[in-house]
Amino acid sequence: MKIMSPAAAVLATFFMVTGLIAGAAAPASAAGTTYYVSAAGSDSNSGTASTSAWKTLSKVNQAVLKPGDTVRFRRGDTFSGGVVTAQSGTSTAPITLNSYGTGNAPIVTGGKSGNCIRVNGSYTIVEGFRAVACGYAGISVTGDRNTVRNSSASNNAVGLKVGSGSDYGKYTGNSLTNNNVMNVNTPGTNCGTSAAVNCSDDSGAFGVLINGSDNEFSGNIVSGSTGKSYDYNQDGGAFEIYNGNRNNIHHNVSLDNNNFSELGKSSGTADGNTFRYNLIRSTCGANCSEAKGLIARGNGTSFGPTNGTVFEFNTVYLTGTQSQAIVCHATCPASTVIRANILVGVRNSLWINGSGWTEKQNVLNGPANIAPNSTSSTAPARFASAPADLRLTGTSPAIDRAGTTPYTVDLMQAPSVQNGDCAGTAAADSGAYEYDSPNC
C-alpha cells in the first residue's frame, strides 16, 4: 500500500475541505469578446472560436483587450514566452485569462522579460494556469484590484509577485511550489568591515513577494521556497512583504519554506499587515534548519519599523536546529500583537525585545527570551500526530484559550468558536485549528 507523505496529506486535506481545485475556470462577469489560443491554432485565425484559435503568445500580447473580454488557453498545451496584458477591465466587466478543454492546466514557460504572466492593467482575472521556469516571476501583477486564483507556479525566483503600487488584489487557491531560484546570489568580500561589498544583497526563493498594499491572500499553498545563499546560508520565504502595508494573509498553508513571512521596508513602510489562521510547518532537514515563522522589526534597523503587525490564530511547527517561530527584533514596535498562536521552535518559540507589545493567549513550545503572559501556556501543544497532523487532541492547552476571533471558520472551514473543553461556554482555540469535542 502506498503511504501518502505528510506534506501530501496536508495538501490533500486542505484542498478537499476548502474546495480549492486549481484550474477550475469561471466565466467573466460581463459579456465581451472571447478569444481562444491553442498550440494547434494559427495566428492568421480570427481567434474568436476554439476551431479558429490563435497559436502564439505574441498574438495575444498584440490584442487590444476591452472590459469584459476573455482569453482562453487550451488545456494540455504548453506556451513558450510570456503573456503581457496592459489594458484594464472594470469592476463589473473584468478582463479574464483562463482555460478551455480538458486535461491539465495550460503551461506558460520561458517568460517574457523574466515573467510568464504579467498583468499591467487593473480589474484582470487570471485563473487556472501553470507558470514554470519563467526566469524571474511566474505571475507578476502591477495593476490594482486584480485577481489570481487556482493557478500554480514553480521553479522561479518568485512564484507570485505583487508589485509596488499594486493594491486591493485578491489571490486565492494558488499552489506555489519549489520557487527556490536565487535571482541575486553573489559572494561578499570584506564582510563585517567598513569595506564590505555584496554582503547583504542576496535575494530570491519567494513563494509570494508583496510590494503592494491592501491585498488579500487566502487559501494558498506555498512550499519549498528555500535557496542556498552566500550571505544568509538559506534564504527565501512563503510571503515576503517589502514596502507593503495592510495586507491580509489568512487561511494559507506554508510547508518547508525558509521563512513564512519576513517584513521590511526601505523608503516606504511595511505597516498594518495581518496574519491569521495559517499553518506554518518546516520539517525538511538541512534546508529548513534555520526556518522562521514571522520576522518583524523595530526602528533599530534601517529595514524597520514594521508597525502594527498582527499575528494570531496561526500554528507554527518548526524542527530545524536553529528554527525560531517568531522573531521581532531591533526594538519590536509596541503596536505588534502576537496572540492566540501555537508556536513550536527549537531555538526559540518566541524572541522579542522592546516593550509595550501584546503577547497573550499563546501556546509556546520551545525557549522564549521573555516570561510569557499569564494567559499563555508552555505546556505541550498535544497535536493529533505531529508533524503530519497538527490538529488538536482533547487535552491540548490551546483549547478555548483565545476567547474571541474575527473569523467564523478555522483553517479547515470548521466553526472557529466551539465548546472544546465542554466547560459550558464556547470559545476560540489558539492556533489554526478549532477542536470540536465529541463529548459535548
XYZ file of C-alpha atoms in Angstrom:
440
model
C 0.000 0.000 0.000
C 1.351 3.443 -0.936
C 1.588 5.740 2.074
C 0.890 9.421 1.458
C 3.704 11.700 2.640
C 2.971 14.142 5.477
C 3.159 17.070 3.053
C 0.835 15.388 0.581
C -1.619 14.539 3.356
C -1.806 18.160 4.457
C -2.310 19.347 0.886
C -4.956 16.773 0.080
C -6.975 17.538 3.193
C -6.687 21.279 2.652
C -7.848 21.062 -0.956
C -10.630 18.640 -0.095
C -12.145 20.790 2.630
C -11.752 24.200 1.021
C -12.684 23.063 -2.468
C -9.771 24.963 -3.981
C -9.005 22.846 -7.033
C -6.575 24.604 -9.331
C -7.685 25.251 -12.854
C -11.469 25.439 -12.451
C -12.276 28.246 -14.846
C -15.066 30.739 -14.235
C -16.588 32.987 -16.868
C -16.152 36.744 -16.869
C -18.941 38.612 -15.106
C -19.865 40.701 -18.164
C -20.101 39.721 -21.825
C -17.295 40.705 -24.168
C -15.306 39.010 -26.900
C -13.859 35.588 -26.118
C -10.583 34.650 -27.778
C -9.034 31.177 -27.927
C -5.378 30.132 -28.003
C -4.164 26.644 -28.898
C -0.879 25.002 -29.827
C -2.762 23.676 -32.859
C -4.053 27.112 -33.879
C -2.751 29.776 -36.257
C -2.118 33.463 -35.727
C -3.864 34.114 -39.024
C -7.125 32.874 -37.488
C -9.744 35.181 -36.020
C -9.204 33.659 -32.562
C -12.888 34.011 -31.691
C -13.735 30.288 -31.677
C -11.975 27.162 -30.456
C -11.922 25.973 -34.088
C -10.165 29.171 -35.210
C -7.791 29.694 -32.278
C -4.637 31.775 -32.253
C -1.346 29.944 -31.772
C 1.248 32.155 -30.067
C 1.537 34.371 -27.033
C 2.861 37.145 -29.287
C -0.548 37.279 -30.935
C -2.226 37.501 -27.540
C 0.072 40.327 -26.494
C -0.789 42.283 -29.636
C -4.513 42.148 -28.893
C -6.138 45.281 -27.514
C -8.415 43.788 -24.888
C -11.513 45.593 -23.717
C -13.537 45.325 -20.489
C -15.396 42.006 -20.438
C -13.035 40.276 -22.884
C -11.758 36.771 -22.143
C -8.701 34.959 -23.485
C -8.905 31.182 -23.082
C -5.897 28.878 -23.414
C -6.346 25.218 -24.336
C -5.712 22.784 -21.528
C -2.876 20.333 -22.047
C -0.893 22.811 -24.164
C 2.452 24.441 -23.363
C 3.128 28.008 -24.471
C 6.638 29.479 -24.560
C 7.365 33.122 -23.866
C 5.163 35.320 -21.737
C 1.679 36.786 -21.599
C 1.571 40.543 -21.004
C -1.705 42.426 -20.615
C -1.689 46.212 -20.475
C -5.385 47.035 -20.716
C -7.821 47.253 -17.809
C -11.259 45.882 -17.195
C -13.828 47.338 -14.821
C -15.370 46.140 -11.562
C -18.342 44.667 -13.460
C -16.507 43.700 -16.643
C -13.009 42.418 -15.841
C -10.583 41.129 -18.423
C -10.177 37.393 -17.881
C -7.425 34.927 -18.745
C -8.473 31.309 -18.239
C -8.624 27.915 -19.968
C -10.853 25.645 -22.018
C -10.987 21.981 -22.953
C -9.914 19.001 -20.858
C -6.691 17.822 -19.292
C -4.037 19.588 -17.282
C -3.921 23.334 -16.867
C -2.145 25.162 -19.688
C 1.547 25.786 -19.049
C 3.336 29.053 -19.745
C 7.113 28.772 -19.624
C 10.237 30.629 -20.660
C 8.978 34.039 -19.697
C 8.956 37.459 -21.353
C 11.322 39.844 -19.560
C 11.507 37.181 -16.861
C 7.750 36.778 -16.260
C 5.453 34.100 -17.638
C 2.280 36.101 -16.981
C 2.424 39.840 -16.361
C -0.672 41.906 -15.612
C -0.045 45.636 -16.011
C -3.670 46.717 -16.090
C -6.364 46.676 -13.407
C -9.513 44.585 -12.914
C -7.994 41.491 -14.532
C -8.658 37.871 -13.514
C -6.016 35.182 -14.048
C -7.292 31.667 -13.410
C -6.126 28.121 -13.956
C -2.552 28.432 -15.289
C 0.801 26.798 -14.590
C 3.778 29.162 -14.757
C 7.001 27.156 -14.879
C 10.683 28.188 -15.130
C 9.927 31.764 -16.129
C 13.276 33.364 -15.370
C 12.090 35.585 -12.520
C 8.378 35.584 -11.636
C 5.743 33.047 -12.556
C 2.953 35.610 -12.321
C 3.696 39.318 -11.876
C 0.982 41.884 -11.132
C 1.448 45.653 -11.242
C -2.126 46.958 -11.602
C -4.854 47.391 -8.972
C -7.831 45.225 -7.981
C -6.660 42.151 -9.851
C -7.389 38.521 -9.048
C -5.127 35.477 -9.397
C -6.765 32.213 -8.397
C -6.492 28.456 -8.809
C -3.136 28.753 -10.567
C 0.320 27.351 -9.875
C 3.908 28.485 -10.252
C 7.135 26.549 -9.814
C 10.883 26.766 -10.411
C 11.055 30.555 -10.333
C 12.744 33.182 -8.173
C 9.242 34.411 -7.302
C 6.081 32.379 -7.729
C 3.709 35.347 -7.492
C 4.855 38.956 -7.384
C 2.515 41.773 -6.368
C 4.429 44.877 -7.357
C 4.811 48.309 -5.853
C 1.548 50.219 -6.173
C -0.427 47.042 -6.904
C -3.220 47.297 -4.356
C -6.606 45.778 -3.424
C -5.960 42.470 -5.182
C -7.273 39.017 -4.279
C -5.034 35.956 -4.513
C -6.654 32.659 -3.605
C -6.422 28.923 -4.189
C -2.953 29.051 -5.738
C -0.218 26.426 -5.398
C 3.292 27.898 -5.349
C 5.843 25.087 -5.254
C 9.640 24.991 -5.274
C 10.150 28.603 -6.254
C 13.701 28.272 -4.994
C 15.802 30.177 -7.536
C 18.090 32.870 -6.089
C 17.977 35.723 -8.612
C 20.789 37.522 -6.748
C 23.412 35.332 -5.098
C 26.867 36.886 -5.027
C 29.837 36.102 -2.754
C 30.605 39.029 -0.474
C 34.014 40.481 0.203
C 35.323 42.130 3.353
C 32.075 41.265 5.124
C 31.816 42.634 8.641
C 34.061 45.594 7.843
C 33.527 49.133 6.570
C 34.778 47.955 3.166
C 32.072 45.264 2.831
C 30.814 44.594 -0.691
C 27.896 42.332 -1.686
C 27.472 41.034 1.847
C 23.697 41.502 2.155
C 22.410 41.649 -1.410
C 21.251 38.073 -1.978
C 17.581 37.734 -2.887
C 15.121 35.186 -4.226
C 13.282 31.951 -3.464
C 9.963 33.664 -2.705
C 6.612 31.965 -2.967
C 4.910 35.365 -2.865
C 6.676 38.745 -2.936
C 4.429 41.594 -1.827
C 5.357 45.209 -2.531
C 1.757 46.437 -2.746
C -0.847 47.242 -0.113
C -4.374 46.261 0.952
C -4.219 42.885 -0.792
C -5.783 39.635 0.417
C -4.086 36.238 0.245
C -6.153 33.211 1.274
C -6.426 29.508 0.565
C -2.962 29.303 -0.985
C -0.387 26.563 -0.501
C 3.256 27.634 -0.597
C 6.030 25.053 -0.326
C 9.745 24.661 -0.968
C 10.725 28.347 -1.022
C 14.248 27.987 0.302
C 17.538 28.512 -1.504
C 21.243 28.473 -0.690
C 22.677 31.934 -0.145
C 26.229 33.252 0.213
C 25.016 35.966 2.582
C 22.399 34.163 4.681
C 23.196 30.451 4.261
C 19.487 29.804 3.499
C 17.158 32.453 2.103
C 13.616 32.724 0.801
C 10.129 32.568 2.212
C 6.443 31.966 1.615
C 5.147 35.570 1.922
C 7.842 38.253 1.761
C 6.491 41.759 2.418
C 8.703 44.697 1.500
C 7.230 48.215 1.478
C 3.725 46.731 1.612
C 1.006 47.770 4.051
C -2.262 46.400 5.412
C -2.053 43.109 3.561
C -4.317 40.372 4.920
C -2.751 36.896 4.862
C -5.127 34.265 6.200
C -6.113 30.604 5.882
C -2.965 29.576 3.965
C -0.673 26.542 4.253
C 3.108 27.032 4.303
C 5.246 23.892 4.057
C 9.042 23.561 4.159
C 9.844 27.197 3.423
C 12.855 29.009 4.866
C 10.571 31.651 6.390
C 6.832 32.095 6.451
C 6.923 35.903 6.339
C 9.670 38.474 6.669
C 8.616 42.126 6.915
C 10.814 45.029 5.905
C 10.897 48.449 4.313
C 13.290 50.904 2.721
C 11.944 54.316 1.698
C 8.337 53.245 2.266
C 6.560 51.491 5.124
C 5.508 47.935 5.965
C 2.763 48.592 8.488
C -0.551 47.048 9.469
C -0.033 43.592 7.934
C -2.130 40.795 9.484
C -1.692 37.015 9.610
C -4.465 34.722 10.827
C -5.335 31.008 10.581
C -2.199 29.967 8.711
C -0.485 26.591 9.078
C 3.293 27.039 9.016
C 5.355 23.868 9.065
C 9.001 23.375 8.140
C 10.449 19.914 8.768
C 12.682 19.401 5.718
C 16.040 18.820 7.374
C 19.071 20.896 6.336
C 17.097 23.214 4.045
C 14.798 24.059 6.959
C 17.442 24.149 9.671
C 17.124 27.922 10.162
C 13.406 28.235 9.385
C 11.393 31.030 10.935
C 7.696 31.778 11.113
C 7.461 35.565 11.351
C 10.290 38.119 11.236
C 9.275 41.664 12.235
C 11.431 44.664 13.098
C 11.664 47.814 15.155
C 13.328 51.126 14.411
C 16.741 49.840 15.433
C 17.357 48.737 11.841
C 17.028 50.539 8.509
C 14.549 47.840 7.424
C 12.138 48.793 10.229
C 9.967 49.596 11.967
C 7.186 47.274 10.842
C 4.375 48.834 12.854
C 1.004 47.323 13.625
C 1.800 43.717 12.737
C -0.922 41.335 13.958
C -0.078 37.618 14.137
C -2.809 35.459 15.660
C -4.539 32.074 15.293
C -1.562 30.551 13.488
C 0.047 27.167 14.075
C 3.831 27.265 13.642
C 5.740 23.974 13.811
C 9.478 24.074 13.070
C 12.028 21.317 13.751
C 15.314 22.778 12.451
C 18.124 23.075 14.974
C 18.167 26.889 14.614
C 14.456 27.346 13.974
C 12.551 30.242 15.534
C 8.781 30.519 15.380
C 8.653 34.314 15.854
C 11.410 36.922 15.908
C 10.630 40.611 16.457
C 13.911 42.455 16.972
C 15.615 45.859 16.844
C 13.181 47.207 19.484
C 9.984 45.467 18.427
C 7.206 48.062 17.912
C 4.724 48.470 20.754
C 1.908 48.097 18.206
C 2.847 44.454 17.500
C 0.257 41.826 18.504
C 1.236 38.157 18.998
C -1.909 36.406 20.197
C -3.617 33.017 20.206
C -0.942 31.101 18.305
C 0.720 27.743 18.800
C 4.442 28.402 18.406
C 6.886 25.498 18.210
C 10.571 26.220 17.540
C 13.805 24.557 18.601
C 15.993 27.619 19.152
C 13.110 29.910 20.093
C 9.373 29.702 20.116
C 9.386 33.480 20.627
C 12.170 36.043 20.624
C 11.025 39.627 21.094
C 12.570 42.763 22.552
C 11.444 46.333 23.133
C 8.337 46.968 25.224
C 4.622 47.677 25.038
C 3.754 44.953 22.518
C 0.993 42.405 23.131
C 1.781 38.754 23.778
C -1.084 36.688 25.162
C -3.130 33.507 24.825
C -0.326 31.668 23.017
C 0.958 28.130 23.474
C 4.750 28.346 23.460
C 6.733 25.143 22.943
C 10.425 25.978 22.892
C 12.637 28.612 24.510
C 11.476 32.226 24.809
C 13.506 35.253 25.843
C 10.589 36.712 27.816
C 8.310 35.491 30.565
C 5.041 34.697 28.779
C 1.844 36.499 29.695
C -0.241 34.724 32.348
C -2.831 33.876 29.659
C -0.253 31.925 27.632
C 0.903 28.365 28.251
C 4.169 26.475 27.877
C 2.535 23.047 28.222
C 2.971 20.654 25.280
C 0.548 21.514 22.479
C -0.616 17.888 22.161
C -1.175 17.592 18.433
C -3.056 14.700 16.894
C 0.033 13.297 15.150
C 2.873 15.745 14.608
C 4.161 16.674 12.133
C 1.657 15.198 9.674
C -1.480 16.208 11.564
C -1.260 19.368 13.666
C -4.899 19.395 14.699
C -5.565 19.332 18.436
C -6.348 16.472 20.757
C -8.836 16.819 23.606
C -6.142 17.545 26.210
C -4.438 20.379 24.332
C -3.820 23.593 26.323
C -4.818 25.526 23.187
C -8.491 24.593 23.554
C -10.748 27.578 24.343
C -7.666 29.629 25.280
C -8.234 32.523 22.848
C -11.812 33.504 23.590
C -12.815 35.673 20.618
C -11.804 35.610 16.952
C -12.563 37.875 13.972
C -13.223 34.867 11.696
C -16.171 32.482 11.721
C -14.169 29.476 10.445
C -10.768 27.961 11.161
C -8.186 26.789 8.616
C -10.282 23.758 7.657
C -13.506 25.794 7.397
C -14.889 24.380 10.660
C -16.671 26.814 13.012
C -13.984 28.825 14.781
C -15.772 29.038 18.130
C -16.748 25.742 19.785
C -17.033 24.434 23.327
C -13.957 22.266 23.010
C -13.375 21.829 26.731
C -17.061 21.094 27.450
C -16.996 23.712 30.214
C -20.257 25.304 29.141
C -19.003 28.341 27.241
C -17.831 28.203 23.634
C -14.557 29.971 22.882
C -11.950 30.058 20.136
C -8.856 27.875 20.403
C -5.320 29.115 19.954
C -3.742 28.050 16.681
C -5.128 27.470 13.195
C -7.426 24.543 14.068
C -10.522 24.573 16.271
C -11.163 21.451 18.333
C -14.683 20.008 18.269
C -15.156 17.715 21.256
C -17.239 14.563 20.656
C -18.334 14.696 24.307
C -20.443 17.848 24.378
